[in-house]
XYZ file of C-alpha atoms in Angstrom:
523
model
C 0.026 -0.006 0.014
C 1.370 3.270 -0.847
C 1.247 4.899 1.596
C 1.403 8.157 3.147
C 4.086 10.320 4.797
C 3.690 11.980 8.141
C 5.587 15.243 7.845
C 4.917 18.186 10.038
C 3.866 21.091 7.740
C 2.540 24.549 7.738
C -0.674 26.153 6.648
C -2.382 29.377 5.678
C -4.415 31.551 7.936
C -8.027 30.532 7.972
C -9.994 32.933 10.092
C -13.632 31.961 10.571
C -16.030 33.398 13.150
C -18.609 31.861 15.342
C -21.518 32.975 13.154
C -19.903 31.467 10.072
C -19.275 28.105 11.825
C -22.762 27.794 13.144
C -24.281 29.012 9.934
C -22.402 26.681 7.628
C -22.161 23.669 9.806
C -25.431 22.400 11.287
C -23.650 19.368 12.768
C -21.314 21.456 14.848
C -24.155 23.779 15.888
C -26.113 20.813 17.137
C -23.175 19.407 19.028
C -22.275 22.704 20.673
C -25.823 23.027 22.030
C -26.193 19.400 23.110
C -25.394 18.178 26.576
C -21.858 16.817 26.668
C -22.986 13.695 28.410
C -25.476 12.923 25.654
C -23.034 13.221 22.802
C -20.047 11.609 24.550
C -18.583 8.473 23.058
C -16.969 6.214 25.502
C -13.570 5.118 24.242
C -11.749 3.688 27.202
C -10.822 4.251 30.829
C -7.854 6.260 31.970
C -5.491 5.517 34.856
C -7.863 7.176 37.300
C -10.640 4.845 36.297
C -12.660 7.648 34.751
C -14.356 7.219 31.367
C -12.633 9.090 28.580
C -14.968 10.732 26.097
C -14.611 11.929 22.500
C -17.131 14.086 20.699
C -18.879 12.415 17.762
C -18.219 15.448 15.705
C -14.519 14.779 16.020
C -15.014 11.276 14.546
C -16.941 12.884 11.735
C -14.062 15.277 10.981
C -11.419 12.561 11.108
C -13.547 10.265 8.965
C -13.895 12.981 6.309
C -10.160 13.771 6.176
C -9.289 10.042 6.164
C -11.194 9.959 2.897
C -7.986 11.168 1.344
C -6.573 7.668 1.820
C -9.682 6.335 0.046
C -8.768 8.435 -3.006
C -5.392 6.780 -3.281
C -6.779 3.293 -2.597
C -9.412 3.602 -5.295
C -6.753 4.482 -7.855
C -4.468 1.702 -6.805
C -7.318 -0.858 -6.887
C -8.943 0.150 -10.166
C -6.373 1.510 -12.658
C -4.357 -1.694 -12.971
C -7.593 -3.600 -13.891
C -7.989 -1.416 -16.973
C -4.883 -3.058 -18.488
C -6.942 -6.239 -19.129
C -10.154 -4.419 -20.168
C -10.945 -4.824 -23.948
C -12.371 -1.255 -24.177
C -9.210 0.366 -22.774
C -6.821 -1.827 -24.814
C -8.647 -0.888 -27.975
C -8.648 2.818 -27.063
C -4.895 2.917 -26.546
C -4.121 0.506 -29.414
C -2.910 -2.364 -27.186
C -4.944 -4.961 -29.116
C -1.960 -6.826 -30.503
C -3.705 -9.720 -32.272
C -2.852 -8.369 -35.729
C -0.315 -5.729 -34.985
C 3.448 -5.511 -35.399
C 5.891 -7.478 -33.223
C 6.669 -4.448 -31.065
C 3.010 -3.995 -29.950
C 3.513 -5.834 -26.646
C 6.685 -3.935 -25.796
C 4.855 -0.617 -26.513
C 2.061 -1.694 -24.193
C 4.639 -2.551 -21.479
C 6.243 0.828 -21.873
C 2.893 2.618 -21.708
C 1.916 0.735 -18.524
C 5.197 1.609 -16.880
C 4.799 5.306 -17.721
C 1.236 5.380 -16.408
C 2.656 4.343 -13.066
C 5.821 6.397 -13.397
C 4.170 9.781 -13.961
C 1.880 9.104 -11.018
C 4.846 8.377 -8.832
C 6.846 11.430 -9.962
C 3.811 13.654 -9.334
C 3.412 12.146 -5.846
C 7.096 12.727 -5.128
C 6.906 16.424 -6.019
C 3.542 16.838 -4.170
C 4.923 15.378 -0.994
C 7.935 17.652 -1.122
C 6.174 20.981 -1.882
C 3.056 20.633 0.295
C 4.830 21.127 3.658
C 5.363 24.745 2.617
C 1.701 25.384 1.748
C 0.381 23.470 4.792
C 2.542 25.404 7.207
C 2.133 28.827 5.748
C -1.516 28.838 4.775
C -3.107 26.196 6.963
C -4.012 22.510 6.928
C -7.489 23.089 5.607
C -6.482 25.223 2.569
C -3.725 22.677 1.909
C -6.311 19.911 1.824
C -8.474 21.913 -0.536
C -5.594 22.694 -2.909
C -4.433 19.078 -2.916
C -7.941 17.765 -3.643
C -8.425 20.289 -6.454
C -5.201 19.140 -8.126
C -6.337 15.540 -7.662
C -9.745 16.296 -9.246
C -8.106 18.148 -12.175
C -5.835 15.186 -12.889
C -8.723 12.701 -12.536
C -10.801 14.631 -15.142
C -7.847 14.804 -17.602
C -7.086 11.078 -17.460
C -10.755 10.088 -17.653
C -11.401 11.907 -20.902
C -7.883 11.686 -22.367
C -8.084 10.955 -26.117
C -4.416 9.913 -26.274
C -1.824 8.166 -24.137
C 0.200 11.398 -23.768
C -2.771 13.225 -22.165
C -3.411 10.201 -19.926
C 0.187 10.513 -18.673
C -0.431 14.195 -18.034
C -3.513 13.398 -15.977
C -1.552 10.777 -14.087
C 1.035 13.359 -13.148
C -1.476 15.834 -11.752
C -3.432 13.157 -10.006
C -0.243 11.793 -8.457
C 0.735 15.296 -7.323
C -2.593 15.641 -5.544
C -2.222 12.202 -3.874
C 1.326 13.060 -2.765
C 0.144 16.320 -1.216
C -2.800 14.636 0.521
C -0.622 11.822 1.865
C 1.468 14.407 3.577
C -1.178 16.774 5.093
C -4.041 14.325 5.925
C -2.138 12.275 8.543
C -0.725 15.446 10.059
C -4.206 16.975 10.357
C -5.550 13.841 12.011
C -2.654 13.719 14.480
C -3.197 17.388 15.377
C -6.927 17.306 15.973
C -7.084 13.904 17.777
C -6.680 13.789 21.585
C -3.658 11.891 22.805
C -5.881 9.073 24.158
C -7.193 8.113 20.714
C -4.522 9.441 18.389
C -3.191 5.945 17.491
C -6.613 4.496 16.626
C -7.674 7.594 14.664
C -4.343 7.659 12.844
C -4.834 4.155 11.535
C -8.101 5.224 9.846
C -6.058 6.705 6.996
C -4.489 3.351 6.246
C -7.821 1.553 6.673
C -9.400 4.002 4.251
C -6.642 3.366 1.703
C -7.197 -0.413 2.044
C -10.935 -0.008 1.722
C -10.393 2.064 -1.447
C -8.263 -0.734 -2.983
C -11.036 -3.245 -2.299
C -13.733 -0.923 -3.690
C -11.827 -0.088 -6.776
C -11.021 -3.733 -7.468
C -14.649 -4.766 -6.925
C -15.928 -2.028 -9.214
C -13.706 -3.367 -12.041
C -15.708 -6.621 -12.124
C -18.749 -4.850 -13.586
C -16.910 -2.126 -15.449
C -14.946 -4.564 -17.625
C -18.171 -5.576 -19.337
C -18.759 -2.032 -20.609
C -16.777 -0.631 -23.541
C -16.129 2.664 -21.811
C -16.113 1.176 -18.291
C -12.320 1.927 -18.073
C -13.171 5.613 -17.917
C -15.089 5.097 -14.706
C -12.069 3.178 -13.301
C -9.978 6.304 -13.866
C -12.557 8.662 -12.356
C -13.929 6.477 -9.576
C -12.359 8.756 -6.928
C -13.694 11.971 -8.396
C -17.068 11.992 -6.607
C -15.317 11.427 -3.226
C -12.861 14.251 -4.028
C -15.820 16.661 -4.828
C -17.495 15.534 -1.542
C -14.295 16.331 0.325
C -14.106 19.786 -1.352
C -17.770 20.421 -0.402
C -17.154 19.673 3.252
C -14.075 21.964 3.230
C -16.099 24.779 1.567
C -18.847 24.457 4.160
C -16.328 24.454 6.984
C -17.510 21.136 8.274
C -13.797 20.432 8.608
C -12.268 23.143 10.861
C -8.667 24.275 10.838
C -6.141 22.370 12.921
C -6.061 23.656 16.502
C -2.257 23.134 16.527
C -1.842 25.427 13.495
C -4.229 28.018 14.930
C -2.244 28.076 18.164
C 0.869 28.962 16.206
C -0.546 31.222 13.508
C -4.235 31.989 13.864
C -6.132 34.467 16.086
C -6.910 33.282 19.633
C -10.615 33.621 18.978
C -10.465 31.072 16.113
C -8.550 28.612 18.307
C -11.149 28.836 21.073
C -14.086 28.400 18.661
C -12.411 25.426 17.010
C -11.621 23.691 20.259
C -15.286 24.191 21.319
C -16.280 22.089 18.345
C -13.768 19.337 18.987
C -13.398 19.095 22.751
C -15.690 19.089 25.836
C -16.025 22.182 27.963
C -13.881 20.875 30.814
C -11.017 20.168 28.370
C -10.830 23.635 26.791
C -8.610 25.393 29.319
C -5.976 22.622 29.611
C -6.002 21.964 25.887
C -5.453 25.624 25.072
C -2.639 25.865 27.614
C -0.987 22.721 26.305
C -1.089 23.938 22.660
C 0.437 27.280 23.526
C 3.126 25.644 25.554
C 4.051 23.246 22.687
C 4.185 26.091 20.203
C 6.342 28.153 22.507
C 8.774 25.301 23.085
C 9.024 24.702 19.355
C 9.755 28.401 18.734
C 12.510 28.341 21.417
C 14.298 25.283 20.042
C 13.603 26.129 16.397
C 13.506 23.759 13.463
C 16.664 21.876 12.604
C 18.706 22.885 9.600
C 19.426 20.439 6.755
C 23.051 19.874 7.852
C 21.756 19.027 11.350
C 19.289 16.429 9.899
C 22.241 14.609 8.264
C 24.755 15.175 11.037
C 26.440 12.499 13.114
C 25.123 14.067 16.276
C 22.568 11.864 18.054
C 22.952 9.297 15.252
C 20.817 11.426 12.993
C 22.550 10.475 9.734
C 22.075 6.778 10.476
C 18.387 7.301 11.445
C 17.602 9.194 8.241
C 19.445 6.678 6.088
C 17.602 3.836 7.799
C 14.249 5.555 7.108
C 15.099 6.199 3.481
C 16.321 2.584 3.048
C 13.228 1.135 4.736
C 10.813 3.025 2.550
C 12.816 2.088 -0.509
C 12.565 -1.563 0.494
C 8.845 -1.158 1.017
C 8.561 -0.514 -2.705
C 11.388 -2.702 -3.945
C 9.826 -5.702 -2.130
C 7.191 -5.583 -4.887
C 4.031 -5.082 -2.811
C 2.635 -2.104 -4.725
C 3.699 -3.707 -8.029
C 1.955 -6.976 -7.235
C -1.262 -5.179 -6.293
C -1.280 -2.663 -9.101
C -0.336 -5.143 -11.820
C -2.151 -8.178 -10.324
C -4.839 -8.300 -13.001
C -2.126 -8.245 -15.692
C -0.029 -10.900 -13.990
C -2.923 -13.205 -13.178
C -4.238 -12.867 -16.711
C -1.217 -14.857 -17.841
C -2.645 -17.865 -15.981
C -6.397 -17.195 -15.948
C -9.147 -15.734 -18.087
C -9.833 -11.975 -17.724
C -12.828 -12.484 -15.377
C -10.859 -14.815 -13.128
C -7.866 -12.481 -13.052
C -9.970 -9.573 -11.821
C -11.758 -11.798 -9.248
C -8.374 -13.008 -8.049
C -7.200 -9.422 -7.633
C -10.326 -8.627 -5.649
C -9.511 -11.501 -3.278
C -6.001 -10.161 -2.772
C -7.304 -6.650 -1.943
C -9.827 -8.016 0.521
C -7.039 -9.870 2.292
C -5.026 -6.671 2.375
C -7.860 -4.719 3.952
C -8.475 -7.385 6.660
C -4.745 -7.479 7.399
C -4.585 -3.723 7.930
C -7.228 -3.916 10.620
C -5.046 -6.495 12.471
C -2.186 -4.059 12.536
C -4.013 -1.954 15.098
C -3.458 -4.643 17.709
C -0.213 -6.222 16.394
C 1.815 -3.054 16.159
C 1.696 -2.467 19.924
C 1.596 -6.041 21.166
C 4.489 -7.421 19.074
C 6.426 -4.200 18.718
C 7.597 -2.375 15.571
C 10.826 -4.361 14.899
C 9.408 -7.771 15.590
C 6.457 -7.110 13.303
C 8.708 -5.920 10.468
C 11.122 -8.828 10.883
C 8.449 -11.568 11.099
C 6.456 -10.029 8.277
C 9.552 -9.625 6.104
C 10.615 -13.229 6.712
C 7.186 -14.543 5.589
C 7.295 -12.254 2.541
C 10.723 -13.672 1.613
C 9.441 -17.278 2.025
C 6.597 -16.494 -0.297
C 8.715 -14.793 -3.017
C 11.160 -17.659 -3.409
C 8.546 -20.208 -4.453
C 6.809 -17.550 -6.580
C 9.990 -17.185 -8.499
C 10.103 -20.910 -9.116
C 6.444 -21.066 -10.163
C 6.832 -18.176 -12.553
C 9.584 -20.058 -14.354
C 7.367 -23.047 -15.048
C 5.055 -23.574 -17.941
C 1.880 -21.544 -17.564
C -1.056 -23.619 -16.418
C -4.060 -23.259 -14.198
C -2.588 -25.088 -11.250
C 0.479 -22.857 -11.381
C -1.837 -19.890 -11.446
C -3.693 -21.034 -8.340
C -0.411 -21.579 -6.528
C 0.728 -18.070 -7.524
C -2.566 -16.678 -6.298
C -2.343 -18.441 -2.897
C 1.254 -17.425 -2.310
C 0.480 -13.873 -3.417
C -2.286 -13.789 -0.862
C -0.003 -14.779 1.975
C 2.549 -12.277 0.680
C -0.002 -9.444 0.692
C -1.218 -10.341 4.225
C 2.294 -10.337 5.619
C 3.066 -7.053 3.936
C -0.101 -5.237 4.958
C 0.451 -6.189 8.595
C 4.157 -5.378 8.712
C 5.895 -3.340 5.993
C 2.675 -1.327 5.324
C 1.244 0.659 8.280
C 3.790 -0.541 10.819
C 6.635 1.115 8.901
C 4.872 4.478 9.055
C 4.428 4.114 12.760
C 8.102 3.299 13.194
C 9.374 6.225 11.106
C 7.061 8.695 12.864
C 8.740 7.747 16.159
C 12.408 7.328 15.346
C 13.337 10.969 14.852
C 13.696 13.674 17.538
C 11.009 16.355 17.513
C 13.407 19.115 16.296
C 14.354 17.200 13.109
C 11.166 15.231 12.603
C 9.623 17.440 9.918
C 12.556 17.428 7.535
C 13.563 13.816 8.262
C 10.037 12.478 7.610
C 9.969 14.558 4.416
C 13.039 12.849 3.146
C 11.740 9.373 3.948
C 8.408 10.198 2.268
C 10.255 11.315 -0.860
C 12.063 7.913 -0.869
C 8.727 6.112 -0.733
C 7.240 7.892 -3.722
C 10.462 8.005 -5.756
C 11.046 4.280 -5.587
C 7.280 3.700 -6.173
C 7.634 5.534 -9.484
C 10.760 3.615 -10.474
C 9.301 0.174 -9.658
C 6.007 1.108 -11.365
C 7.894 2.143 -14.540
C 10.228 -0.839 -14.733
C 8.029 -3.720 -13.574
C 5.838 -4.133 -16.723
C 8.934 -4.414 -18.980
C 10.873 -6.554 -16.491
C 8.007 -8.919 -15.837
C 7.555 -9.489 -19.573
C 11.220 -10.318 -19.866
C 11.272 -12.557 -16.734
C 8.538 -12.553 -14.087
C 10.637 -15.103 -12.216
C 13.542 -12.721 -12.205
C 11.266 -9.943 -10.732
C 10.291 -12.210 -7.825
C 14.001 -13.056 -7.203
C 14.811 -9.378 -7.145
C 11.969 -8.670 -4.726
C 13.094 -11.543 -2.467
C 16.627 -10.180 -2.281
C 15.350 -6.730 -1.424
C 13.000 -7.825 1.388
C 15.765 -10.067 2.806
C 18.091 -7.059 2.879
C 15.501 -4.798 4.460
C 14.499 -7.352 7.079
C 18.122 -7.981 7.983
C 18.687 -4.229 8.384
C 15.714 -3.905 10.758
C 16.957 -6.865 12.819
C 20.532 -5.619 13.174
C 20.314 -1.866 12.969
C 16.869 -0.645 14.013
C 16.075 -0.039 17.730
C 12.671 -0.841 19.181
C 10.524 2.296 19.700
C 7.381 0.746 21.186
C 6.499 2.246 24.581
C 9.592 4.431 24.652
C 9.720 8.153 25.156
C 11.615 10.168 22.516
C 14.441 10.641 25.044
C 14.598 6.863 25.557
C 14.652 6.320 21.757
C 17.570 8.747 21.453
C 19.455 6.797 24.101
C 18.646 3.470 22.520
C 20.140 4.574 19.204
C 23.327 5.821 20.963
C 23.783 2.501 22.769
C 22.611 0.086 20.102
C 25.137 -2.372 18.721
C 24.256 -5.050 16.128
C 24.233 -8.521 17.526
C 23.002 -11.911 16.235
C 20.762 -12.184 19.274
C 18.809 -9.091 20.119
C 18.789 -8.293 23.836
C 15.394 -6.581 23.661
C 13.558 -9.594 22.244
């Protein structure tokens, strides 16, 4: 799953007054008038034995913003299926039954570039959006990102040529890259500490749900000559819905950004929507204290991010390497090109149904991460998951070298399912949790920006190369993926410290004291 980066960014001033909020947002008006006890949602018990409550309106806001993950998942789950749709293949002249010998190689090149331009756009989007989000606000950044996504979606849907389709993919990828940066940051900033983890995982769950939905939609769309156009615009209605909620101010500005940049009145009004009355004073005080501390220590310079002090260079290089391995292990390629790969063993209908089964497994696996990431720990989860992925890729390489037959196809499908489950539990969401914790606060923004760039950059490279490489040797691709995940898993085992349950000071100390050994002392 492609994921999303968690970089701390900036945003534009968004001043809205009490009358505007209550006028444009009937939901918030109802909640502010209702009795706190009636609208409270019980989400656990704190150390004092008191029930901890969260306003339903906060769940609504987080659910809307988590829709950004749905947009990416829909694209990932539906676009690859168009490669085996007759209507799309005829539209882009991939029907090679009576064409020249280089028709298949041209199709492979086009498929790679469809993925490549998306990845390059996402790389650029994730790099430039921190500036917009920090200067102009999280909400304007969400709106701009969604507009760019919608623009790219419209271009690729109605593209009369492959060149315009690539253009649409670039803009859509830029929007996704921007959203993948600002949406998790927004959720982290509006969620109370007591539910930040569970709310944060909603973005990944939304992405997994989008993959399943896009894959399921392809089953019916393949029967329609122009059904491929719906596959390319399936996320557009959700993008327009997100824009509508932003325009109506259903989604307020981040309290964290308002504490740093916005008027005090806007901060108070926003907190009244998101918190209970008894929480307002302490929450306001905490936000101002955090902002003041950040201003005092300042943001780290780029040389400081890559310095040897506090093992920063090693930490950043590990983060970059881990996100590179996430893509080089072949997870995104297997999902995106699953219909194409399975079509070599099965009929078109069976290939799309098989892809749907893989996406459902991925979604169910993501839900399991909520429990596994804290109970097993980050490093154990990555090592165990990586080991299973490796053990799946080796026989997949052998099967891909055999003569194509239905039983080989079924074996490939089963092993691919185990591979997807292992990845979605470990090297999917768990890696984002790890990288959000392994950097000190002062350097976290820039460091996470670099690791996010690594994710999208390698995603674009793998997406561009895989169609050509798999046509040359699918077995060779699986061998390459196996070598990469083995290298990444080994790096986690020997070089990465465990961050579960540790304070940032304890994580700093763990990096300074960590020495690679064949038997980890903390396991």
